[in-house]
Short mmCIF file of C-alpha atoms and ligand atoms in Angstrom, two decimals:
data_model
loop_
_atom_site.label_atom_id
_atom_site.label_comp_id
_atom_site.label_asym_id
_atom_site.label_seq_id
_atom_site.Cartn_x
_atom_site.Cartn_y
_atom_site.Cartn_z
CA MET A 1 102.30 87.15 65.63
CA THR A 2 99.42 86.77 68.10
CA GLY A 3 101.94 86.21 70.90
CA THR A 4 103.77 89.41 69.92
CA LEU A 5 100.50 91.36 69.87
CA ASP A 6 99.48 89.94 73.25
CA ARG A 7 102.85 90.91 74.73
CA GLN A 8 102.44 94.42 73.30
CA THR A 9 98.93 94.71 74.80
CA VAL A 10 100.15 93.51 78.20
CA ALA A 11 103.08 95.95 78.08
CA ALA A 12 100.77 98.85 77.09
CA ALA A 13 98.39 98.01 79.94
CA GLY A 14 101.31 97.85 82.41
CA GLU A 15 102.59 101.21 81.20
CA ALA A 16 99.09 102.73 81.47
CA ARG A 17 98.74 101.40 85.04
CA GLU A 18 102.05 103.04 86.04
CA ARG A 19 100.95 106.39 84.60
CA ILE A 20 97.59 106.06 86.35
CA GLU A 21 99.27 105.43 89.72
CA HIS A 22 101.62 108.38 89.24
CA TRP A 23 98.95 110.89 88.15
CA ARG A 24 96.33 109.67 90.60
CA ARG A 25 98.69 110.67 93.46
CA GLU A 26 99.92 113.83 91.74
CA ARG A 27 96.41 115.18 91.17
CA ASN A 28 94.79 113.80 94.36
CA ALA A 29 92.29 111.98 92.15
CA VAL A 30 89.74 109.29 92.85
CA ILE A 31 88.78 106.78 90.16
CA LEU A 32 85.12 105.74 90.17
CA ALA A 33 84.01 102.90 87.88
CA HIS A 34 80.62 101.48 86.98
CA ASN A 35 79.97 97.72 87.20
CA TYR A 36 79.87 97.49 83.37
CA GLN A 37 83.40 98.78 82.88
CA LEU A 38 86.13 96.62 81.35
CA PRO A 39 87.70 94.30 83.98
CA GLU A 40 91.09 96.06 83.81
CA VAL A 41 89.41 99.44 84.37
CA GLN A 42 87.43 98.12 87.34
CA ASP A 43 90.71 96.78 88.77
CA VAL A 44 92.37 100.24 88.93
CA ALA A 45 89.31 101.96 90.41
CA ASP A 46 89.06 103.16 94.02
CA TYR A 47 85.37 102.31 93.97
CA VAL A 48 83.23 100.16 91.66
CA GLY A 49 79.44 100.23 91.92
CA ASP A 50 76.02 101.16 90.55
CA SER A 51 74.69 104.61 89.65
CA LEU A 52 73.53 105.36 93.19
CA GLY A 53 76.77 104.23 94.85
CA LEU A 54 78.82 106.21 92.34
CA SER A 55 76.74 109.35 92.97
CA GLN A 56 77.17 108.91 96.73
CA GLN A 57 80.94 108.56 96.28
CA ALA A 58 81.08 111.63 94.02
CA ALA A 59 79.15 113.67 96.60
CA SER A 60 81.34 112.66 99.54
CA THR A 61 84.88 112.32 98.19
CA ASP A 62 87.59 114.71 99.40
CA ALA A 63 89.67 114.18 96.25
CA ASP A 64 90.28 117.18 93.98
CA VAL A 65 89.66 115.26 90.77
CA ILE A 66 87.07 112.59 89.98
CA VAL A 67 87.91 110.31 87.06
CA PHE A 68 84.57 108.89 86.01
CA CYS A 69 84.84 105.52 84.32
CA GLY A 70 81.25 105.27 83.20
CA VAL A 71 79.02 107.20 80.81
CA HIS A 72 78.28 110.88 80.29
CA PHE A 73 75.12 111.25 82.41
CA MET A 74 77.00 109.71 85.36
CA ALA A 75 79.86 112.20 85.02
CA GLU A 76 77.33 115.04 84.73
CA THR A 77 75.65 113.90 87.96
CA ALA A 78 79.05 113.91 89.69
CA ALA A 79 79.76 117.42 88.35
CA ILE A 80 76.39 118.65 89.68
CA LEU A 81 76.99 117.10 93.11
CA SER A 82 80.60 118.29 93.39
CA PRO A 83 80.84 121.54 91.40
CA GLU A 84 84.12 122.52 93.08
CA LYS A 85 85.85 119.37 91.82
CA THR A 86 87.19 118.55 88.38
CA VAL A 87 85.26 115.67 86.80
CA LEU A 88 87.06 113.85 84.01
CA LEU A 89 85.35 111.47 81.57
CA PRO A 90 88.15 109.66 79.69
CA ASP A 91 86.04 109.54 76.48
CA LEU A 92 83.31 112.11 75.85
CA GLU A 93 81.67 109.76 73.32
CA ALA A 94 80.65 107.46 76.20
CA GLY A 95 76.93 108.23 75.96
CA CYS A 96 73.80 106.23 76.74
CA SER A 97 71.10 105.15 74.26
CA LEU A 98 68.45 105.30 77.01
CA ALA A 99 69.36 108.85 78.08
CA GLY A 100 69.08 109.77 74.37
CA THR A 101 65.39 108.79 74.22
CA ILE A 102 64.08 111.97 75.86
CA THR A 103 65.09 115.63 75.55
CA ALA A 104 64.20 118.53 77.85
CA ASP A 105 61.86 119.92 75.13
CA GLN A 106 60.02 116.60 74.89
CA LEU A 107 59.69 116.41 78.67
CA ARG A 108 58.35 119.99 78.86
CA ALA A 109 55.74 119.18 76.18
CA TRP A 110 54.72 115.98 78.02
CA ARG A 111 54.43 117.84 81.34
CA ASP A 112 52.28 120.52 79.68
CA GLN A 113 49.79 117.77 78.78
CA HIS A 114 49.60 116.74 82.48
CA PRO A 115 49.56 119.92 84.55
CA GLY A 116 50.24 119.27 88.24
CA ALA A 117 51.85 115.85 87.63
CA VAL A 118 55.04 114.89 89.47
CA VAL A 119 57.96 114.10 87.14
CA VAL A 120 60.28 111.26 88.16
CA ALA A 121 63.36 110.91 85.97
CA TYR A 122 65.60 107.87 86.01
CA VAL A 123 69.23 108.85 86.54
CA ASN A 124 69.94 107.76 82.92
CA THR A 125 68.92 111.20 81.60
CA THR A 126 70.75 114.38 80.66
CA ALA A 127 71.24 117.21 83.19
CA GLU A 128 68.70 119.27 81.17
CA VAL A 129 66.04 116.58 81.65
CA LYS A 130 66.85 116.30 85.36
CA ALA A 131 66.44 120.09 85.62
CA GLU A 132 62.85 119.68 84.36
CA SER A 133 62.12 116.89 86.87
CA ASP A 134 60.89 116.85 90.46
CA TYR A 135 62.64 113.64 91.49
CA CYS A 136 65.51 111.62 90.18
CA CYS A 137 65.96 107.92 91.01
CA THR A 138 68.20 104.99 90.19
CA SER A 139 67.32 101.33 89.73
CA SER A 140 68.42 100.89 93.35
CA ASN A 141 65.86 103.24 94.95
CA ALA A 142 63.21 103.91 92.29
CA ALA A 143 60.47 102.04 94.20
CA ALA A 144 61.23 104.00 97.41
CA VAL A 145 61.06 107.29 95.46
CA ILE A 146 57.70 106.36 93.88
CA ARG A 147 56.28 105.29 97.28
CA SER A 148 57.34 108.62 98.83
CA ILE A 149 55.01 110.51 96.42
CA PRO A 150 51.49 111.09 97.81
CA ALA A 151 49.04 108.53 96.39
CA ASP A 152 46.73 111.16 94.88
CA ARG A 153 49.45 112.69 92.67
CA GLU A 154 49.70 111.83 88.99
CA ILE A 155 53.23 110.61 88.07
CA LEU A 156 55.14 110.95 84.82
CA PHE A 157 58.01 108.46 84.79
CA CYS A 158 60.80 108.67 82.20
CA PRO A 159 62.52 107.40 80.18
CA ASP A 160 62.66 103.58 80.62
CA MET A 161 59.43 101.72 79.82
CA PHE A 162 60.57 98.39 81.28
CA LEU A 163 61.69 99.91 84.58
CA GLY A 164 58.42 101.90 84.59
CA ALA A 165 56.36 98.70 84.12
CA HIS A 166 58.35 96.97 86.87
CA LEU A 167 57.76 99.89 89.24
CA GLU A 168 54.03 99.83 88.56
CA ARG A 169 54.05 96.14 89.44
CA VAL A 170 56.01 96.43 92.71
CA THR A 171 54.44 99.66 94.00
CA GLY A 172 50.90 99.12 92.68
CA ARG A 173 50.95 102.73 91.38
CA ARG A 174 49.65 103.60 87.92
CA MET A 175 51.98 106.02 86.13
CA HIS A 176 52.37 107.61 82.73
CA VAL A 177 55.53 105.96 81.41
CA TRP A 178 57.79 107.28 78.64
CA MET A 179 58.45 104.68 75.90
CA GLY A 180 62.26 104.74 76.05
CA GLU A 181 64.55 101.73 76.28
CA CYS A 182 68.20 100.79 76.49
CA HIS A 183 69.33 98.91 73.39
CA VAL A 184 71.50 96.54 75.44
CA HIS A 185 68.81 95.44 77.89
CA ALA A 186 65.95 95.50 75.39
CA GLY A 187 68.06 93.17 73.23
CA ILE A 188 68.14 90.36 75.81
CA ASP A 189 65.73 87.82 74.35
CA PRO A 190 63.09 86.46 76.80
CA GLY A 191 62.82 83.23 74.75
CA ARG A 192 66.53 82.56 75.12
CA LEU A 193 66.25 83.27 78.84
CA ASP A 194 63.50 80.65 79.14
CA ARG A 195 65.65 78.11 77.30
CA MET A 196 68.57 78.84 79.62
CA ARG A 197 66.34 78.30 82.64
CA GLU A 198 65.29 74.95 81.21
CA ALA A 199 68.92 73.99 80.61
CA HIS A 200 69.97 75.12 84.12
CA PRO A 201 66.98 74.36 86.36
CA ASP A 202 68.94 75.02 89.59
CA ALA A 203 70.20 78.44 88.52
CA GLU A 204 68.98 81.59 90.23
CA LEU A 205 67.99 84.37 87.84
CA LEU A 206 69.39 87.87 88.44
CA ILE A 207 67.70 90.51 86.26
CA HIS A 208 68.23 94.23 85.85
CA PRO A 209 64.87 96.05 85.66
CA GLU A 210 65.83 97.75 82.35
CA CYS A 211 65.50 94.34 80.66
CA GLY A 212 62.53 93.77 78.38
CA CYS A 213 62.48 90.23 79.78
CA THR A 214 61.79 91.40 83.36
CA SER A 215 58.05 91.86 82.97
CA SER A 216 57.43 88.73 80.90
CA THR A 217 59.54 86.53 83.21
CA LEU A 218 57.86 87.78 86.38
CA TYR A 219 54.42 87.58 84.80
CA ARG A 220 55.01 83.98 83.77
CA MET A 221 56.33 83.12 87.23
CA SER A 222 53.30 84.59 88.98
CA ALA A 223 51.06 82.72 86.50
CA ARG A 224 52.96 79.55 87.60
CA ASP A 225 53.96 79.06 83.99
CA LEU A 226 57.61 79.14 84.98
CA GLU A 227 58.78 77.29 88.06
CA GLY A 228 62.28 77.37 89.45
CA PRO A 229 64.61 78.90 91.99
CA ALA A 230 64.52 82.55 93.00
CA THR A 231 64.39 85.41 90.55
CA VAL A 232 65.85 88.68 91.81
CA VAL A 233 65.30 92.04 90.10
CA ALA A 234 67.86 94.59 91.28
CA SER A 235 70.30 97.34 90.39
CA THR A 236 73.71 96.19 89.23
CA GLU A 237 75.10 96.52 92.77
CA GLY A 238 72.06 94.69 94.16
CA MET A 239 72.73 91.88 91.68
CA VAL A 240 76.38 91.66 92.77
CA ARG A 241 75.42 91.59 96.46
CA ARG A 242 72.79 88.93 95.86
CA ALA A 243 75.32 86.80 93.94
CA GLY A 244 77.52 86.78 97.03
CA ALA A 245 74.76 86.25 99.60
CA SER A 246 72.53 83.73 97.79
CA PRO A 247 72.74 80.04 98.68
CA ALA A 248 72.60 79.20 94.94
CA SER A 249 75.78 78.12 93.17
CA THR A 250 74.73 78.87 89.56
CA PHE A 251 73.25 82.15 88.28
CA ILE A 252 71.83 83.36 85.00
CA VAL A 253 72.74 87.03 84.76
CA ALA A 254 70.47 89.25 82.66
CA THR A 255 72.32 92.53 82.23
CA GLU A 256 75.49 93.93 80.63
CA VAL A 257 78.32 91.38 80.73
CA GLY A 258 80.83 93.67 82.50
CA ILE A 259 79.16 92.81 85.79
CA LEU A 260 80.39 89.19 85.56
CA HIS A 261 83.90 90.32 86.50
CA ARG A 262 82.77 91.59 89.89
CA MET A 263 80.58 88.58 90.52
CA ARG A 264 83.41 86.16 89.72
CA GLN A 265 85.80 88.12 91.94
CA LEU A 266 83.32 88.10 94.80
CA ALA A 267 82.30 84.46 94.49
CA PRO A 268 84.98 82.54 92.54
CA ASP A 269 83.43 79.18 93.39
CA LYS A 270 80.05 80.05 91.90
CA ARG A 271 79.03 79.85 88.24
CA PHE A 272 77.75 82.95 86.41
CA LEU A 273 76.13 82.52 83.00
CA PRO A 274 75.33 85.61 80.92
CA ALA A 275 71.75 85.64 79.61
CA SER A 276 73.29 87.00 76.41
CA ASP A 277 76.95 87.23 75.40
CA ASP A 278 75.88 90.11 73.14
CA ALA A 279 74.71 92.27 76.04
CA VAL A 280 77.69 94.60 75.69
CA CYS A 281 77.34 98.37 76.16
CA GLY A 282 79.68 99.89 73.57
CA TYR A 283 79.45 103.24 75.38
CA MET A 284 80.76 101.79 78.64
CA LYS A 285 83.49 99.95 76.74
CA ARG A 286 84.85 103.20 75.27
CA ILE A 287 86.72 103.72 78.53
CA THR A 288 90.07 101.95 78.35
CA LEU A 289 93.17 101.99 80.57
CA PRO A 290 95.23 104.16 78.15
CA LYS A 291 92.34 106.69 78.02
CA VAL A 292 92.15 106.77 81.83
CA ALA A 293 95.90 107.37 81.98
CA ARG A 294 95.73 110.12 79.35
CA ALA A 295 92.80 111.86 81.07
CA LEU A 296 94.67 111.90 84.39
CA GLU A 297 97.89 113.11 82.81
CA ARG A 298 96.28 115.92 80.76
CA GLY A 299 93.48 116.83 83.18
CA GLU A 300 90.90 116.48 80.39
CA PRO A 301 88.27 115.90 78.98
CA VAL A 302 86.41 117.77 81.73
CA VAL A 303 82.62 117.43 82.12
CA THR A 304 80.85 120.58 83.30
CA VAL A 305 77.18 121.50 83.62
CA ASP A 306 75.77 124.99 83.11
CA ALA A 307 75.29 126.54 86.59
CA ALA A 308 71.59 127.39 86.13
CA ILE A 309 70.75 123.88 84.86
CA ALA A 310 72.88 122.30 87.60
CA ALA A 311 71.05 124.26 90.31
CA ARG A 312 67.65 123.00 89.08
CA ALA A 313 68.87 119.43 88.48
CA ARG A 314 70.49 119.27 91.94
CA ARG A 315 67.09 119.46 93.63
CA ALA A 316 65.92 116.25 91.92
CA ILE A 317 69.28 114.51 92.47
CA GLU A 318 69.37 115.41 96.17
CA ARG A 319 65.93 113.84 96.56
CA MET A 320 67.38 110.72 94.93
CA LEU A 321 70.25 110.65 97.45
CA ALA A 322 67.83 111.28 100.34
CA ALA A 323 65.81 108.20 99.31
CA GLY A 324 68.94 106.23 100.21
CA PRO A 325 70.05 102.84 99.05
CA ALA A 326 67.68 99.98 98.39
CA THR A 327 67.37 97.36 101.06
CA ALA A 328 68.88 93.98 100.17
CA PRO A 329 67.11 92.72 97.03
CA ALA A 330 64.41 90.18 97.79
CA ALA A 331 63.83 87.03 95.78
CA ALA A 332 60.57 86.81 93.84
P1 13P B 401 72.65 100.67 87.76
O1 13P B 401 72.36 101.94 88.47
O2 13P B 401 71.78 99.53 88.23
O3 13P B 401 74.10 100.32 87.85
O4 13P B 401 72.27 100.82 86.22
C1 13P B 401 72.88 101.77 85.39
C2 13P B 401 72.73 101.45 83.97
O5 13P B 401 73.09 102.21 83.12
C3 13P B 401 72.13 100.20 83.63
O6 13P B 401 72.17 100.05 82.27
FE1 SF4 B 402 72.84 103.33 78.86
FE2 SF4 B 402 72.10 100.85 78.33
FE3 SF4 B 402 74.68 101.44 78.35
FE4 SF4 B 402 73.27 101.37 80.67
S1 SF4 B 402 73.73 99.64 79.30
S2 SF4 B 402 74.74 102.95 80.02
S3 SF4 B 402 71.31 102.16 79.95
S4 SF4 B 402 73.17 102.24 76.92
#
């Protein structure tokens, strides 16, 4: 029975791939996929990367259609950057728990309490929140964006509290930080991470700054309470690059497990251990090959952003693109 089911799944995936190839050509479409996507979705994409890389691709592509294999705020950002193109999100339910932690009304009320403050919004926010912000940033260039703001300006940073704490540490800037979190990264247990480090003393630690464990791990390292090989805090793409470039052969990877596919492809001889097998983003995993095929074939679901909101959000997003990519992630 299992064998029959497996054969059916393989056949369905093969059929979906054929439809994707046909409709990708027919519609002059580009398929962009985030590093957390299912392996088979990453494998059909024209480009796989982090939020910044995907935004750069969306802004520069000459395709007519962008199939966004990621979550809703990413597709919205693509629609804002390329309003003349059709942006398809194969499942509109692909949201983001972190983006859901702040609304435009909440941000307006917060800003009213701090007149004159500069608002920096992480890219994991809705278009409405970006429209109320001065700067947008991703995990790849957040520190550069913060450093570009004059030292005497008050900063409101939203919505991720762990990324905010990390940025305060690396830039030395004090900020007002919104208390939002991503359920996937906040769920990675720092105690388990410590036990993994003890069990694998030669492993390098790669951490995404949305993790709750980032601050405690780095604090303990600087207090010399935790010795060991390098710890690198980076965007998902920075983590992938570091996995390829590092001299280490074993890595503990503290982020969503989808990234392991890229790491293993890039460095098949190295060993990648997830900090938590449960670090699975159900939103990202809503995008499947049959849904990609169906979206291409039907030309829907389309993601659009209201023109007035898009115009205001674009200003913050263009500042994010101008800040450019992060330099190669350094080891702590
Ligand atoms: P990156 O920009 O580092 O890929 O992060 C996006 C994200 O949603 C992390 O959870
Ligand atoms: Fe949002 Fe967290 Fe999923 Fe990233 S992993 S898309 S922050 S819910």
